[in-house]
Coordinates of C-alpha atoms in Angstrom, one line a residue:
M207 CA -15.6 -3.5 -21.2
Y208 CA -13.7 -4.5 -18.1
H209 CA -10.2 -5.9 -18.5
I210 CA -9.5 -8.1 -15.5
I211 CA -5.9 -8.6 -14.3
A212 CA -6.0 -11.5 -12.0
N213 CA -3.1 -13.0 -9.9
P214 CA -4.1 -16.6 -9.3
K215 CA -1.4 -16.9 -6.6
S216 CA -2.6 -13.9 -4.6
G217 CA -3.5 -14.8 -1.1
E218 CA -1.1 -17.8 -1.0
G219 CA -3.2 -19.6 -3.6
K220 CA -6.1 -20.1 -1.2
K221 CA -8.5 -17.6 -2.7
L222 CA -8.9 -18.8 -6.3
H223 CA -12.6 -19.1 -5.5
I224 CA -12.7 -15.3 -5.2
H225 CA -11.6 -15.0 -8.8
R226 CA -14.3 -17.4 -9.9
R227 CA -17.0 -15.7 -7.8
A228 CA -16.0 -12.2 -9.1
I229 CA -16.1 -13.3 -12.8
E230 CA -19.4 -15.1 -12.3
R231 CA -20.8 -11.9 -10.8
F232 CA -19.7 -9.8 -13.8
E233 CA -21.3 -12.4 -16.1
A234 CA -24.5 -12.4 -14.0
L235 CA -24.7 -8.6 -14.5
K236 CA -24.2 -9.1 -18.2
Q237 CA -20.9 -7.2 -18.3
E238 CA -18.4 -7.6 -21.1
I239 CA -15.1 -8.8 -19.6
C240 CA -11.7 -10.0 -20.7
V241 CA -9.6 -11.9 -18.2
H242 CA -5.7 -11.7 -18.2
E243 CA -4.0 -14.0 -15.7
T244 CA -0.5 -13.2 -14.5
E245 CA 2.1 -15.9 -14.5
K246 CA 5.2 -14.2 -13.2
P247 CA 6.3 -11.1 -11.2
G248 CA 6.1 -7.8 -13.1
Q249 CA 3.6 -9.1 -15.7
A250 CA 0.7 -7.1 -14.2
T251 CA 2.7 -3.9 -14.9
I252 CA 3.2 -4.8 -18.5
L253 CA -0.5 -5.8 -18.9
A254 CA -1.7 -2.6 -17.3
R255 CA 0.5 -0.5 -19.5
E256 CA -0.7 -2.2 -22.7
L257 CA -4.4 -2.3 -21.7
S258 CA -4.6 1.2 -20.5
Q259 CA -2.8 2.5 -23.6
E260 CA -5.5 0.7 -25.7
G261 CA -8.2 2.5 -23.7
S262 CA -10.8 -0.1 -24.7
G263 CA -12.1 -0.4 -21.1
D264 CA -11.5 0.0 -17.4
I265 CA -9.0 -2.2 -15.6
V266 CA -10.0 -4.3 -12.7
V267 CA -7.4 -6.0 -10.4
I268 CA -8.4 -9.2 -8.6
G269 CA -5.5 -9.6 -6.2
G270 CA -3.7 -8.1 -3.2
D271 CA -1.5 -5.1 -2.5
G272 CA 1.4 -6.5 -4.5
T273 CA -0.7 -7.0 -7.7
L274 CA -2.2 -3.5 -7.3
H275 CA 1.3 -2.1 -6.9
E276 CA 2.3 -3.6 -10.2
V277 CA -0.8 -2.4 -12.0
I278 CA -0.5 1.2 -10.7
N279 CA 3.1 1.2 -12.0
G280 CA 2.0 0.4 -15.5
F281 CA -1.1 2.5 -15.6
T282 CA -1.3 5.1 -18.4
N283 CA -4.1 6.9 -20.2
F284 CA -5.7 8.0 -17.0
E285 CA -8.3 10.1 -18.9
N286 CA -10.0 7.1 -20.5
C287 CA -9.4 4.3 -18.1
A288 CA -10.5 3.9 -14.5
L289 CA -9.2 1.3 -12.0
G290 CA -11.2 -1.2 -9.9
L291 CA -10.0 -3.6 -7.2
I292 CA -11.5 -6.8 -5.9
P293 CA -9.6 -7.7 -2.8
A294 CA -8.0 -11.2 -3.0
G295 CA -4.7 -10.9 -1.2
T296 CA -3.4 -11.8 2.2
G297 CA -3.4 -8.3 3.7
N298 CA -5.6 -6.2 1.4
D299 CA -4.5 -3.0 3.2
F300 CA -5.2 -0.6 0.4
A301 CA -8.6 -2.1 -0.1
A302 CA -9.4 -1.1 3.5
A303 CA -8.3 2.4 2.9
A304 CA -10.5 2.5 -0.2
G305 CA -13.5 1.2 1.8
L306 CA -14.0 -1.7 -0.6
P307 CA -16.4 -4.5 0.3
K308 CA -14.9 -7.8 1.5
T309 CA -17.0 -10.1 -0.7
P310 CA -16.2 -10.3 -4.4
E311 CA -19.9 -10.0 -5.4
E312 CA -20.2 -6.7 -3.5
A313 CA -16.9 -5.4 -4.9
V314 CA -18.1 -6.2 -8.4
D315 CA -21.4 -4.4 -7.8
L316 CA -19.5 -1.3 -6.6
I317 CA -17.6 -1.2 -9.8
V318 CA -20.6 -1.8 -12.1
H319 CA -23.1 0.4 -10.3
S320 CA -21.0 3.4 -9.2
E321 CA -18.8 6.1 -10.7
P322 CA -15.0 6.2 -10.2
I323 CA -13.7 8.7 -7.7
P324 CA -10.4 10.7 -8.1
T325 CA -7.9 8.9 -6.0
E326 CA -4.3 10.0 -5.1
F327 CA -1.2 7.9 -5.6
M328 CA 2.4 8.6 -4.7
Q329 CA 5.2 9.4 -7.3
M330 CA 8.8 8.6 -6.6
P331 CA 12.0 9.0 -8.7
K332 CA 12.8 6.5 -11.4
G333 CA 9.2 6.3 -12.4
V334 CA 8.2 4.3 -9.2
R335 CA 4.7 4.8 -7.9
G336 CA 3.1 3.8 -4.7
I337 CA -0.5 3.8 -3.6
N338 CA -0.7 2.6 0.0
V339 CA 2.4 3.2 2.2
I340 CA 6.1 3.9 1.5
G341 CA 8.6 3.4 4.3
T342 CA 12.0 2.5 5.6
G343 CA 13.2 1.1 8.9
I344 CA 11.6 -1.7 10.8
D345 CA 9.0 -2.3 8.2
V346 CA 11.7 -3.3 5.7
E347 CA 13.3 -5.6 8.3
I348 CA 9.9 -7.2 8.9
L349 CA 9.4 -7.8 5.2
K350 CA 12.9 -9.3 4.8
R351 CA 12.2 -11.7 7.7
C352 CA 8.9 -12.7 6.2
R353 CA 10.5 -13.5 2.9
A354 CA 13.3 -15.5 4.5
S355 CA 10.8 -17.6 6.6
K356 CA 10.1 -21.0 5.2
V357 CA 7.6 -22.0 7.9
L358 CA 5.1 -19.2 8.7
R359 CA 2.8 -17.6 6.2
G360 CA 0.2 -14.8 6.0
K361 CA -0.7 -12.3 8.7
F362 CA 0.7 -14.5 11.6
Q363 CA 4.1 -14.5 9.8
Y364 CA 4.1 -10.7 9.6
L365 CA 3.2 -10.4 13.3
I366 CA 5.9 -12.7 14.5
S367 CA 8.4 -11.0 12.3
L368 CA 7.3 -7.7 13.7
I369 CA 7.8 -8.8 17.3
I370 CA 11.3 -10.2 16.5
S371 CA 12.3 -7.1 14.6
L372 CA 11.2 -4.7 17.4
F373 CA 13.7 -6.2 19.8
K374 CA 16.6 -6.6 17.4
F375 CA 16.3 -3.5 15.2
K376 CA 18.7 -0.5 15.5
N377 CA 17.4 2.9 14.7
Y378 CA 18.3 4.6 11.4
E379 CA 19.8 8.1 11.3
L380 CA 18.1 10.2 8.7
R381 CA 16.9 13.7 7.8
A382 CA 13.4 14.6 6.6
K383 CA 12.6 17.7 4.6
L384 CA 8.9 18.7 4.3
N385 CA 6.8 21.8 4.5
G386 CA 9.8 24.1 4.2
K387 CA 11.8 22.7 7.1
E388 CA 14.3 19.9 7.9
E389 CA 14.6 17.7 11.0
K390 CA 16.8 14.9 12.0
Y391 CA 15.5 11.6 13.3
S392 CA 16.9 8.4 14.9
A393 CA 14.0 6.4 13.5
L394 CA 12.6 3.0 14.2
I395 CA 10.5 3.6 11.2
A396 CA 9.8 6.5 8.9
C397 CA 6.9 6.1 6.5
V398 CA 4.6 8.1 4.2
G399 CA 1.0 7.0 4.0
N400 CA -1.7 7.5 1.4
G401 CA -3.5 4.5 2.9
Y402 CA -3.5 4.1 6.6
R403 CA -2.4 0.5 7.4
I404 CA 0.3 -2.1 6.6
G405 CA 0.9 -5.8 7.3
G406 CA -2.8 -6.9 7.1
G407 CA -4.2 -4.4 9.5
I408 CA -1.5 -2.5 11.4
R409 CA -2.5 1.1 11.4
M410 CA 0.9 2.7 10.9
C411 CA -0.7 6.0 9.5
P412 CA -4.0 5.9 11.4
K413 CA -5.1 9.4 10.3
A414 CA -4.5 9.0 6.6
V415 CA -7.6 9.6 4.4
L416 CA -7.9 9.1 0.7
G417 CA -9.2 12.2 -0.9
D418 CA -7.6 14.8 1.3
G419 CA -4.8 15.4 -1.2
L420 CA -2.1 15.0 1.4
L421 CA 0.6 12.5 2.5
D422 CA 0.8 11.5 6.1
F423 CA 4.4 11.4 7.4
V424 CA 4.8 9.3 10.5
A425 CA 8.2 8.6 12.2
V426 CA 8.9 6.7 15.4
D427 CA 11.8 8.7 16.7
D428 CA 14.4 7.7 19.3
V429 CA 12.3 5.2 21.1
K430 CA 14.0 3.5 24.0
K431 CA 14.0 -0.3 24.2
T432 CA 12.2 -0.2 27.6
R433 CA 9.3 1.5 25.9
I434 CA 9.0 -0.9 23.0
P435 CA 6.4 -3.2 24.6
A436 CA 4.1 -0.2 25.2
A437 CA 4.7 1.1 21.8
F438 CA 3.9 -2.3 20.3
I439 CA 0.5 -2.3 22.1
K440 CA -0.3 1.2 20.9
L441 CA 0.7 0.3 17.3
M442 CA -1.6 -2.7 17.2
K443 CA -4.5 -0.6 18.5
G444 CA -3.9 2.1 15.9
R445 CA -2.9 4.6 18.6
I446 CA 0.9 5.0 17.9
L447 CA 0.5 8.8 17.4
E448 CA -0.4 9.1 21.1
E449 CA 3.2 8.3 22.1
S450 CA 5.6 11.1 22.7
F451 CA 8.2 9.6 20.4
A452 CA 5.8 9.5 17.4
R453 CA 6.1 12.3 14.9
F454 CA 3.2 13.1 12.6
E455 CA 2.8 15.7 9.9
R456 CA 0.9 16.1 6.6
C457 CA 2.5 17.3 3.4
E458 CA 2.4 17.2 -0.4
H459 CA 6.1 16.6 -0.9
I460 CA 8.7 15.0 1.3
E461 CA 12.4 14.1 1.0
I462 CA 14.1 11.7 3.4
Y463 CA 17.9 11.3 3.4
P464 CA 19.4 8.5 5.4
E465 CA 23.0 8.5 6.6
K466 CA 23.6 5.2 5.0
P467 CA 21.9 3.6 1.9
L468 CA 18.6 1.9 2.9
T469 CA 16.1 -0.4 1.4
I470 CA 12.7 1.2 0.9
Q471 CA 9.4 -0.7 0.8
V472 CA 6.7 0.6 -1.5
D473 CA 3.4 -1.1 -1.0
G474 CA 5.3 -4.0 0.5
E475 CA 7.7 -4.3 -2.5
L476 CA 11.4 -3.8 -1.7
Y477 CA 13.6 -1.3 -3.6
D478 CA 17.3 -0.6 -3.3
D479 CA 19.0 2.5 -4.7
L480 CA 15.8 4.4 -4.8
P481 CA 15.8 8.0 -3.5
F482 CA 13.2 8.4 -0.8
I483 CA 11.4 11.4 -2.4
V484 CA 7.6 11.3 -2.6
D485 CA 5.0 13.6 -4.2
I486 CA 1.3 13.2 -4.0
V487 CA -0.4 13.0 -7.4
K488 CA -4.0 14.3 -7.4
D489 CA -6.8 14.4 -9.9
K490 CA -5.3 11.9 -12.2
L491 CA -6.2 8.3 -11.2
R492 CA -9.9 7.5 -11.0
M493 CA -10.8 4.5 -8.9
Y494 CA -14.0 2.6 -8.0
R495 CA -14.1 3.0 -4.2
K496 CA -16.0 4.4 -1.3
E497 CA -15.2 7.5 0.7
R498 CA -13.5 6.9 4.1
S499 CA -13.9 9.2 7.1
E500 CA -10.9 10.1 9.2
T501 CA -10.4 8.0 12.3

């Protein structure tokens, strides 16, 4: 049995045909399914909690990073339930990290014909989980601009918001504690990656690999305004770590303490009053995915 949690509004309402094609593929393969459509924010979390507690079948998300984030925050009974994902969002960033096929038919085939693989996720205080990227700084400003925009949509909206934010943003002063040491940063962005990209393809944590059991900490530290255009080009090419102001380190636990209270984005969802403390959780979640080699 597959319990399908589908967000019909994922991908700005333009990808409902993905839902139909995925369901038709499950039926063509003679699989038993039960479809649960979400109607409001947070409902996927409630559904995931109830369905995983029942333990009557695996849970499959048809949606984007936001729906996946809700589901992972409701997931229980890891021993008896595995997680599948059929990409149907705007960015599908974690789907890329998980090596998932782009067509719904191939994504369904992967779920039906393969075994789930242990897949890390990130645990924060107050019971909040992330699975792709957690960050603060310019990424939060970009998301706020995107949500305030009434004109642009999708990946182009994110890109325009990024360009505007790069020239208007002021660095955040913060301390990061990891691997037994503490350092100060004047950060344009500080993020922790399990997946490797954000914003529909921007490789913010380009070396992050699912299955390595580690978090990738990346900070852009004390970058001068005159160097922002070059940094932007490197970021878009996935080569930000080549810059001298980029800081990169792998860890299993990290604590970030800003001078002033900051909003944190977790898989693209914004949280206030949430301590930026992250642990990697291994050998708990099982997910239908492919292996990804380090880039």
